[in-house]
PDB file of C-alpha atoms and ligand atoms in Angstrom:
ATOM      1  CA  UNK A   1       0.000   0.000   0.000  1.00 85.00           C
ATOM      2  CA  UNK A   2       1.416   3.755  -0.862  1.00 91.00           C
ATOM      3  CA  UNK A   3       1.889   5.487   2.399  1.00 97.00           C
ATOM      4  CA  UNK A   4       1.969   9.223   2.448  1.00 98.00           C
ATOM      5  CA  UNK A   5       5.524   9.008   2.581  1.00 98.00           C
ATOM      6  CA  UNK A   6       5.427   7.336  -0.895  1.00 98.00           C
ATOM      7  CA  UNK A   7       2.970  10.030  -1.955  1.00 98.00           C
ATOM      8  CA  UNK A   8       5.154  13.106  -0.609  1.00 98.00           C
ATOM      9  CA  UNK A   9       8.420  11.552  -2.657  1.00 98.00           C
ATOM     10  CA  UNK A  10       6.021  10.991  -5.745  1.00 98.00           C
ATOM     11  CA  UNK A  11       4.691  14.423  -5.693  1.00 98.00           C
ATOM     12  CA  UNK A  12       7.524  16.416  -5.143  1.00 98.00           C
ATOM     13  CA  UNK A  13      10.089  14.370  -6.498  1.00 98.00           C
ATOM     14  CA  UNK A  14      11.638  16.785  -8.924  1.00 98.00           C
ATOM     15  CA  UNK A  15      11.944  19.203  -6.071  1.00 98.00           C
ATOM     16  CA  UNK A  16      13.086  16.979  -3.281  1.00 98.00           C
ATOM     17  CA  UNK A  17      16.293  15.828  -6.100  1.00 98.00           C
ATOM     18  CA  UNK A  18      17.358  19.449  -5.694  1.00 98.00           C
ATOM     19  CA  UNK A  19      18.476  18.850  -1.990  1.00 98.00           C
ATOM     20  CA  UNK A  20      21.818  17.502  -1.782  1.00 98.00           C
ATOM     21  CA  UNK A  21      21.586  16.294   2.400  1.00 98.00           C
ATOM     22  CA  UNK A  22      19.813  13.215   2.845  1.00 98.00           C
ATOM     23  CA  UNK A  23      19.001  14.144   6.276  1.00 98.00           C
ATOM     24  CA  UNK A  24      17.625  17.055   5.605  1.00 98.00           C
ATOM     25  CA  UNK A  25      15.190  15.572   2.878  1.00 98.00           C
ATOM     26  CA  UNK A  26      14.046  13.041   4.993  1.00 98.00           C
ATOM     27  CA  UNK A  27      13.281  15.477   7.396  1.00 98.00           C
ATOM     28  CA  UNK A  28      11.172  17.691   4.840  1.00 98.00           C
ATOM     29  CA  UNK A  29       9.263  14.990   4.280  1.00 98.00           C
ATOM     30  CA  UNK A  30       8.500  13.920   7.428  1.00 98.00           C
ATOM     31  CA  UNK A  31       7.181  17.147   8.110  1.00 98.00           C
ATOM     32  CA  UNK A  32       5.148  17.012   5.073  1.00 98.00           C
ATOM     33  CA  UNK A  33       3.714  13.850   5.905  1.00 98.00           C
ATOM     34  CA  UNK A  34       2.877  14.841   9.666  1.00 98.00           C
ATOM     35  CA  UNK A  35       1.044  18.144   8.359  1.00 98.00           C
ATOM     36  CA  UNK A  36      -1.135  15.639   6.471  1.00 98.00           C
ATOM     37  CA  UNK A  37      -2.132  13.552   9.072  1.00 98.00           C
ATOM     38  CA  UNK A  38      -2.483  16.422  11.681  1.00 98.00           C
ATOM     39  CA  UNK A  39      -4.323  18.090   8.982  1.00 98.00           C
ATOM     40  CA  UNK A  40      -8.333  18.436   8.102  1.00 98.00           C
ATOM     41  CA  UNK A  41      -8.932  19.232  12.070  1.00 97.00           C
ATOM     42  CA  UNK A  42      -6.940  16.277  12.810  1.00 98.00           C
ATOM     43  CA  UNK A  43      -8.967  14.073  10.590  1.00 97.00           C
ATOM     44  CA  UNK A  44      -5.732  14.177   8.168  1.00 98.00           C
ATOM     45  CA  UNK A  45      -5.873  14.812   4.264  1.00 98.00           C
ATOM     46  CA  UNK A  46      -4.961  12.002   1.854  1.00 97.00           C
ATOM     47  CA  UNK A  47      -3.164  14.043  -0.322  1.00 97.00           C
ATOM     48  CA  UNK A  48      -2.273  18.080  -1.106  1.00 98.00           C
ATOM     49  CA  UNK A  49      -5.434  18.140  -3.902  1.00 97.00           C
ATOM     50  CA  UNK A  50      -7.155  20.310  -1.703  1.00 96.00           C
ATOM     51  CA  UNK A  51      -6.878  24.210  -3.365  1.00 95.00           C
ATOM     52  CA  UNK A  52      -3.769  26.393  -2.184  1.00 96.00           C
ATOM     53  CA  UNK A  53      -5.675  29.021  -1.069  1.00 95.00           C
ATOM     54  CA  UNK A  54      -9.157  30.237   0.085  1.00 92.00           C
ATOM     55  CA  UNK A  55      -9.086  34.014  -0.404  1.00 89.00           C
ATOM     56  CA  UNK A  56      -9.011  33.920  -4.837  1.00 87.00           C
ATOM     57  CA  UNK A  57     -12.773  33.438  -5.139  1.00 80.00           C
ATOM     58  CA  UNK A  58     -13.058  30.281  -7.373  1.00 79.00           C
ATOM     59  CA  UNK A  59      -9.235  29.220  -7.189  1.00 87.00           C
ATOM     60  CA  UNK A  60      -8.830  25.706  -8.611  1.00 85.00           C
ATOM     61  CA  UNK A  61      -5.298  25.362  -8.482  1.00 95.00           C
ATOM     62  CA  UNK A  62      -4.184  22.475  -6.219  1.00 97.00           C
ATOM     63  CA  UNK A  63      -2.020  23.252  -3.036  1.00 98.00           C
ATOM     64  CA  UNK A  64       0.816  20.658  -4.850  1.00 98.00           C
ATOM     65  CA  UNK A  65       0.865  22.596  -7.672  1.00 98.00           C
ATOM     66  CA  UNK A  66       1.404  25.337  -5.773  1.00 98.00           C
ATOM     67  CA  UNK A  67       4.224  24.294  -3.720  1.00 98.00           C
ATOM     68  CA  UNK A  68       5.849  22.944  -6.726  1.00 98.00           C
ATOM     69  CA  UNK A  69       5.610  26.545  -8.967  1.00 98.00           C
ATOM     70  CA  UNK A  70       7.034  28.274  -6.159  1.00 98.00           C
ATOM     71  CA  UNK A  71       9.870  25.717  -5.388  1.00 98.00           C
ATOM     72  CA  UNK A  72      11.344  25.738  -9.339  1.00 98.00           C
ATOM     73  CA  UNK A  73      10.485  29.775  -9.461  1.00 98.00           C
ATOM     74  CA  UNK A  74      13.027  29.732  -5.831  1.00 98.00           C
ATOM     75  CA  UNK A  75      15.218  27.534  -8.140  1.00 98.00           C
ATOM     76  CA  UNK A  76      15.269  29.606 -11.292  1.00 98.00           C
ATOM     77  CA  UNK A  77      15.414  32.572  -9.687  1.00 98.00           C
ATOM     78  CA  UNK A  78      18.339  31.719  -7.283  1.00 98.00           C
ATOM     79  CA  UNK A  79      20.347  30.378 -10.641  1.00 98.00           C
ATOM     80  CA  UNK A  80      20.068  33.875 -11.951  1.00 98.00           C
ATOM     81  CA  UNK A  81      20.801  35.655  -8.942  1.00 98.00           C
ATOM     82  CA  UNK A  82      24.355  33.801  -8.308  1.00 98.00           C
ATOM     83  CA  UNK A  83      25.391  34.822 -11.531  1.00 98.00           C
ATOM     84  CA  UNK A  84      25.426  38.097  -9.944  1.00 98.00           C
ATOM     85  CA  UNK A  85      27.204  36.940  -7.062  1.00 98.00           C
ATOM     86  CA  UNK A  86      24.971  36.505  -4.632  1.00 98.00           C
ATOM     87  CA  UNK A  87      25.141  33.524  -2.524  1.00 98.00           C
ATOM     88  CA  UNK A  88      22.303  31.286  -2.070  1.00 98.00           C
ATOM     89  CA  UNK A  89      22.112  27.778  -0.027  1.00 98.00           C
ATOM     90  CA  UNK A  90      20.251  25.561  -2.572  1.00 98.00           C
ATOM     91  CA  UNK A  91      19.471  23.192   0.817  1.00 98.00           C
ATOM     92  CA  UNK A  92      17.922  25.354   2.637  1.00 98.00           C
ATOM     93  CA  UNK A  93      16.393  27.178   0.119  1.00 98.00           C
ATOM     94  CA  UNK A  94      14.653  24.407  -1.653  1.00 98.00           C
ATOM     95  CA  UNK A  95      13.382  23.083   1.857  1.00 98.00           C
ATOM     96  CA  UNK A  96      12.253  26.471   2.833  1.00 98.00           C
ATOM     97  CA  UNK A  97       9.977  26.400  -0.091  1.00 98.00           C
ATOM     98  CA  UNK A  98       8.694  22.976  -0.389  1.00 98.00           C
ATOM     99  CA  UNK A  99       7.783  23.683   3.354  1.00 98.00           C
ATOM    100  CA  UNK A 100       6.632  27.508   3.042  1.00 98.00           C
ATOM    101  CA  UNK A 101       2.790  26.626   3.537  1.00 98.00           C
ATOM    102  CA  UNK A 102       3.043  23.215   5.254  1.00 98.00           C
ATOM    103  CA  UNK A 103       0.855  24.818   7.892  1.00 98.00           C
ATOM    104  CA  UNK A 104      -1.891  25.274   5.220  1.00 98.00           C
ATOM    105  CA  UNK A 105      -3.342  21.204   5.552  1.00 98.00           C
ATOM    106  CA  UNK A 106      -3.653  22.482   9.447  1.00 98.00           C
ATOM    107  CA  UNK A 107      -5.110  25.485   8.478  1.00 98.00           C
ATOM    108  CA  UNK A 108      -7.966  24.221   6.092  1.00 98.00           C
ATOM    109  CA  UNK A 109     -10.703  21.145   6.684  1.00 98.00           C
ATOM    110  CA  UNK A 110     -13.482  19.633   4.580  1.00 97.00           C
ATOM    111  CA  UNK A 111     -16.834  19.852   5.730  1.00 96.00           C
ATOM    112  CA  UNK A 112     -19.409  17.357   4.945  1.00 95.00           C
ATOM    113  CA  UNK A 113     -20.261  18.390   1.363  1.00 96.00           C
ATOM    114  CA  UNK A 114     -16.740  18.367   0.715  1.00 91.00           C
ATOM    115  CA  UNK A 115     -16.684  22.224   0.559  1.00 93.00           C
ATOM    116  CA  UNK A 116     -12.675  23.425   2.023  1.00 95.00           C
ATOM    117  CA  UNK A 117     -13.006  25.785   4.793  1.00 96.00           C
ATOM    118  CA  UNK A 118     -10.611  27.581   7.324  1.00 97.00           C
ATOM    119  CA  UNK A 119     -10.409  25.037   9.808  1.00 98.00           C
ATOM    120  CA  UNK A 120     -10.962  25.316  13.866  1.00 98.00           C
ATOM    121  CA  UNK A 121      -6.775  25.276  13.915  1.00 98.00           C
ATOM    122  CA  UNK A 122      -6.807  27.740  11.387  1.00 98.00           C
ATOM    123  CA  UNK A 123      -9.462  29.987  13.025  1.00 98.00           C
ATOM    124  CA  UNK A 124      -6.958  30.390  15.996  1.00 98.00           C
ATOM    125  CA  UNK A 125      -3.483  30.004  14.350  1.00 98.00           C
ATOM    126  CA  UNK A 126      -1.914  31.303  10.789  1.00 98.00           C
ATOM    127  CA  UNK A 127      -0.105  28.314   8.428  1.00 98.00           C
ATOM    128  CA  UNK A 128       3.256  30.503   8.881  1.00 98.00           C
ATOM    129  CA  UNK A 129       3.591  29.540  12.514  1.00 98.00           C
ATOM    130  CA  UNK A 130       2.147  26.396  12.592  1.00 98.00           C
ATOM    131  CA  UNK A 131       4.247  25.569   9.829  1.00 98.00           C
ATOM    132  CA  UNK A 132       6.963  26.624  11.911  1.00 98.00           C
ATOM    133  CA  UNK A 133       6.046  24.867  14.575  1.00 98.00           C
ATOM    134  CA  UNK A 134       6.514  21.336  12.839  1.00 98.00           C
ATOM    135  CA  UNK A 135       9.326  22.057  11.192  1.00 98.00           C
ATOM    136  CA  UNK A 136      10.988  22.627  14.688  1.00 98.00           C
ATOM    137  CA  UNK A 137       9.680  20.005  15.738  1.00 98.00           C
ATOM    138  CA  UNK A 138      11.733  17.653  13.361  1.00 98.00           C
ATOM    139  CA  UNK A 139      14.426  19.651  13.885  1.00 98.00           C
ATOM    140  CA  UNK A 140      14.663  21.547  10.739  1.00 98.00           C
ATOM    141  CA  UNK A 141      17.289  24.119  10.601  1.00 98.00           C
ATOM    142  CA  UNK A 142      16.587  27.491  12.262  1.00 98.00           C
ATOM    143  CA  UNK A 143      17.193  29.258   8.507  1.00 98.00           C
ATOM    144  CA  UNK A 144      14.337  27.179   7.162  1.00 98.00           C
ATOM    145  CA  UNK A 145      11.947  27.619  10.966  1.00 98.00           C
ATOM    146  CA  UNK A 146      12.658  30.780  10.319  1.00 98.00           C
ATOM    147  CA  UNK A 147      11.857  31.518   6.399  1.00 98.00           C
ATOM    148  CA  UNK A 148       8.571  29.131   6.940  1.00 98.00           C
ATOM    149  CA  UNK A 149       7.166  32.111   9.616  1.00 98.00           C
ATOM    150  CA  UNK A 150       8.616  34.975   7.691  1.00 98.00           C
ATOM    151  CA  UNK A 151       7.126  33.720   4.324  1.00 97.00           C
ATOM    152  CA  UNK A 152       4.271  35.929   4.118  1.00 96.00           C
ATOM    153  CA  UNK A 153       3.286  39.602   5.619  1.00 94.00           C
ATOM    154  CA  UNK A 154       4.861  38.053   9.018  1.00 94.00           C
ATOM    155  CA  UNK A 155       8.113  38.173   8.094  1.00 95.00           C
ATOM    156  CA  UNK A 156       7.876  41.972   7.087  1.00 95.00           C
ATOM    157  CA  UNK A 157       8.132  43.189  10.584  1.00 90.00           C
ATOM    158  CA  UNK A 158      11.383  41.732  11.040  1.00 82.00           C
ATOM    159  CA  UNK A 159      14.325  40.171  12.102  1.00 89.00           C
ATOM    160  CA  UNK A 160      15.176  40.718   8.484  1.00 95.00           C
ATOM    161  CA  UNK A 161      14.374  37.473   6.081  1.00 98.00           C
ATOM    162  CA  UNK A 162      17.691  35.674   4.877  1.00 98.00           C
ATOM    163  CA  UNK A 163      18.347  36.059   1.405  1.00 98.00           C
ATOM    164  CA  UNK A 164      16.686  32.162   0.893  1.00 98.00           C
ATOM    165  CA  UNK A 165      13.417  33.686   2.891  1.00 98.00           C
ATOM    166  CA  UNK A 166      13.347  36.707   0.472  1.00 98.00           C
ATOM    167  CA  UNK A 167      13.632  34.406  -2.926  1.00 98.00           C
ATOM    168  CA  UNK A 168      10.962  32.477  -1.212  1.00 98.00           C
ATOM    169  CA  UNK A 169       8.614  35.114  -0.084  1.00 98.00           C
ATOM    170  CA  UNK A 170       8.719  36.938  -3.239  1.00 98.00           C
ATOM    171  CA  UNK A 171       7.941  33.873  -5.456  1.00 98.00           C
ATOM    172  CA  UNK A 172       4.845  32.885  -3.468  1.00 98.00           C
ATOM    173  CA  UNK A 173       3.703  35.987  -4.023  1.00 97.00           C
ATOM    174  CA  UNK A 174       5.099  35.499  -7.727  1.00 98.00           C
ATOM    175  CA  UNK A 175       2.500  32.756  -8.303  1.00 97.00           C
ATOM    176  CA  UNK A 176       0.014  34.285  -5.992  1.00 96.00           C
ATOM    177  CA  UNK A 177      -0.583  37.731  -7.786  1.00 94.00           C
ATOM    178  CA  UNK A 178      -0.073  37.440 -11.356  1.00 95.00           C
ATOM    179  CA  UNK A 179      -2.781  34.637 -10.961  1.00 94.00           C
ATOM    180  CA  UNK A 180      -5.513  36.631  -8.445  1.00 92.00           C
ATOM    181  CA  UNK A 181      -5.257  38.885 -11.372  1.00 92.00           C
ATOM    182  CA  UNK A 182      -5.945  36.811 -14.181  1.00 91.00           C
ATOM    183  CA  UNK A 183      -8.786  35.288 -12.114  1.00 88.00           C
ATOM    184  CA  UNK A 184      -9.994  38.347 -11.192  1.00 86.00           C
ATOM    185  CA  UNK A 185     -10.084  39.853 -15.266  1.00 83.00           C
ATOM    186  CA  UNK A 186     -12.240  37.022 -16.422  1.00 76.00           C
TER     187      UNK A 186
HETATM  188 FE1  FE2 B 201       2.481  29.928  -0.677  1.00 52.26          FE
END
């Protein structure tokens, strides 16, 4: 039987290559696969199908698709970046964006007619620290705890982001805007 540590590897397989440490990958997906079962109101999800967010009105895209646009716009953008000199740390910055909305299964459930809602988690705690929670937990580097909480508006009231945060914060958003306007102009 596929567990959902089968799934996770499946799903972001591409993405997961791109870390060189084999501890550290393990440990990303460990915290993937805990979000899932925690997630849903602690009736878990069976996989990251559910929609990435619930403020676009009508949003279809899949929180996996998500996750993955985000991690190869990090990627791509980083590449570019170095050739200006600046130094990026492809492990930490590919695990800070695999796990930037990890808290998001805690934050949403499914209600009976299958409609996704805020869940009661999500009602008293935002997917940046949550996320941050479980990635301490597992014992995630501090860099990556600490670009998971400063992902979104969070992380704009300081301690500064790293320069792995700010690649990741800025592609979220990078994915996020361009398509709440597209959405939005239909
Ligand atoms: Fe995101």
């Amino acid at each position: 039987m596929k567990t959902l540590d089968d799934y996770v590897q499946e799903v972001f397989s591409n993405q997961l290559a791109q870390i060189s440490d084999n501890t550290l990958r393990q440990k990303v997906i460990d915290v993937c696969v805990e979000a899932l079962k925690m997630g849903n109101d602690g009736n878990g999800w069976k996989n990251m199908d559910f929609p990435f967010t619930l403020v676009i009105p009508g949003v279809k895209v899949p929180f996996v698709d998500h996750v993955r646009i985000v991690t190869d716009l990090a990627l791509q953008s980083a590449s570019i970046l170095e050739k200006q000199g600046i130094p990026v740390n492809h492990d930490i910055l590919v695990a800070s964006a695999i796990l930037h909305d990890i808290g998001k299964p805690l934050e949403f459930a499914l209600t009976s007619s299958g409609e996704v809602v805020k869940s009661n988690v999500g009602n008293k705690l935002r997917h940046p620290i949550t996320g941050a929670g479980l990635a301490m937990k597992h014992e995630l580097p501090f860099d990556v705890v600490q670009n998971i909480y400063q992902h979104s508006w969070e992380g704009d009231k300081g301690p500064g982001r790293t320069i792995e945060g700010e690649i990741v914060h800025r592609c979220d958003f990078l994915h996020f805007g361009p398509l709440k306007i597209s959405l939005e102009s239909k």
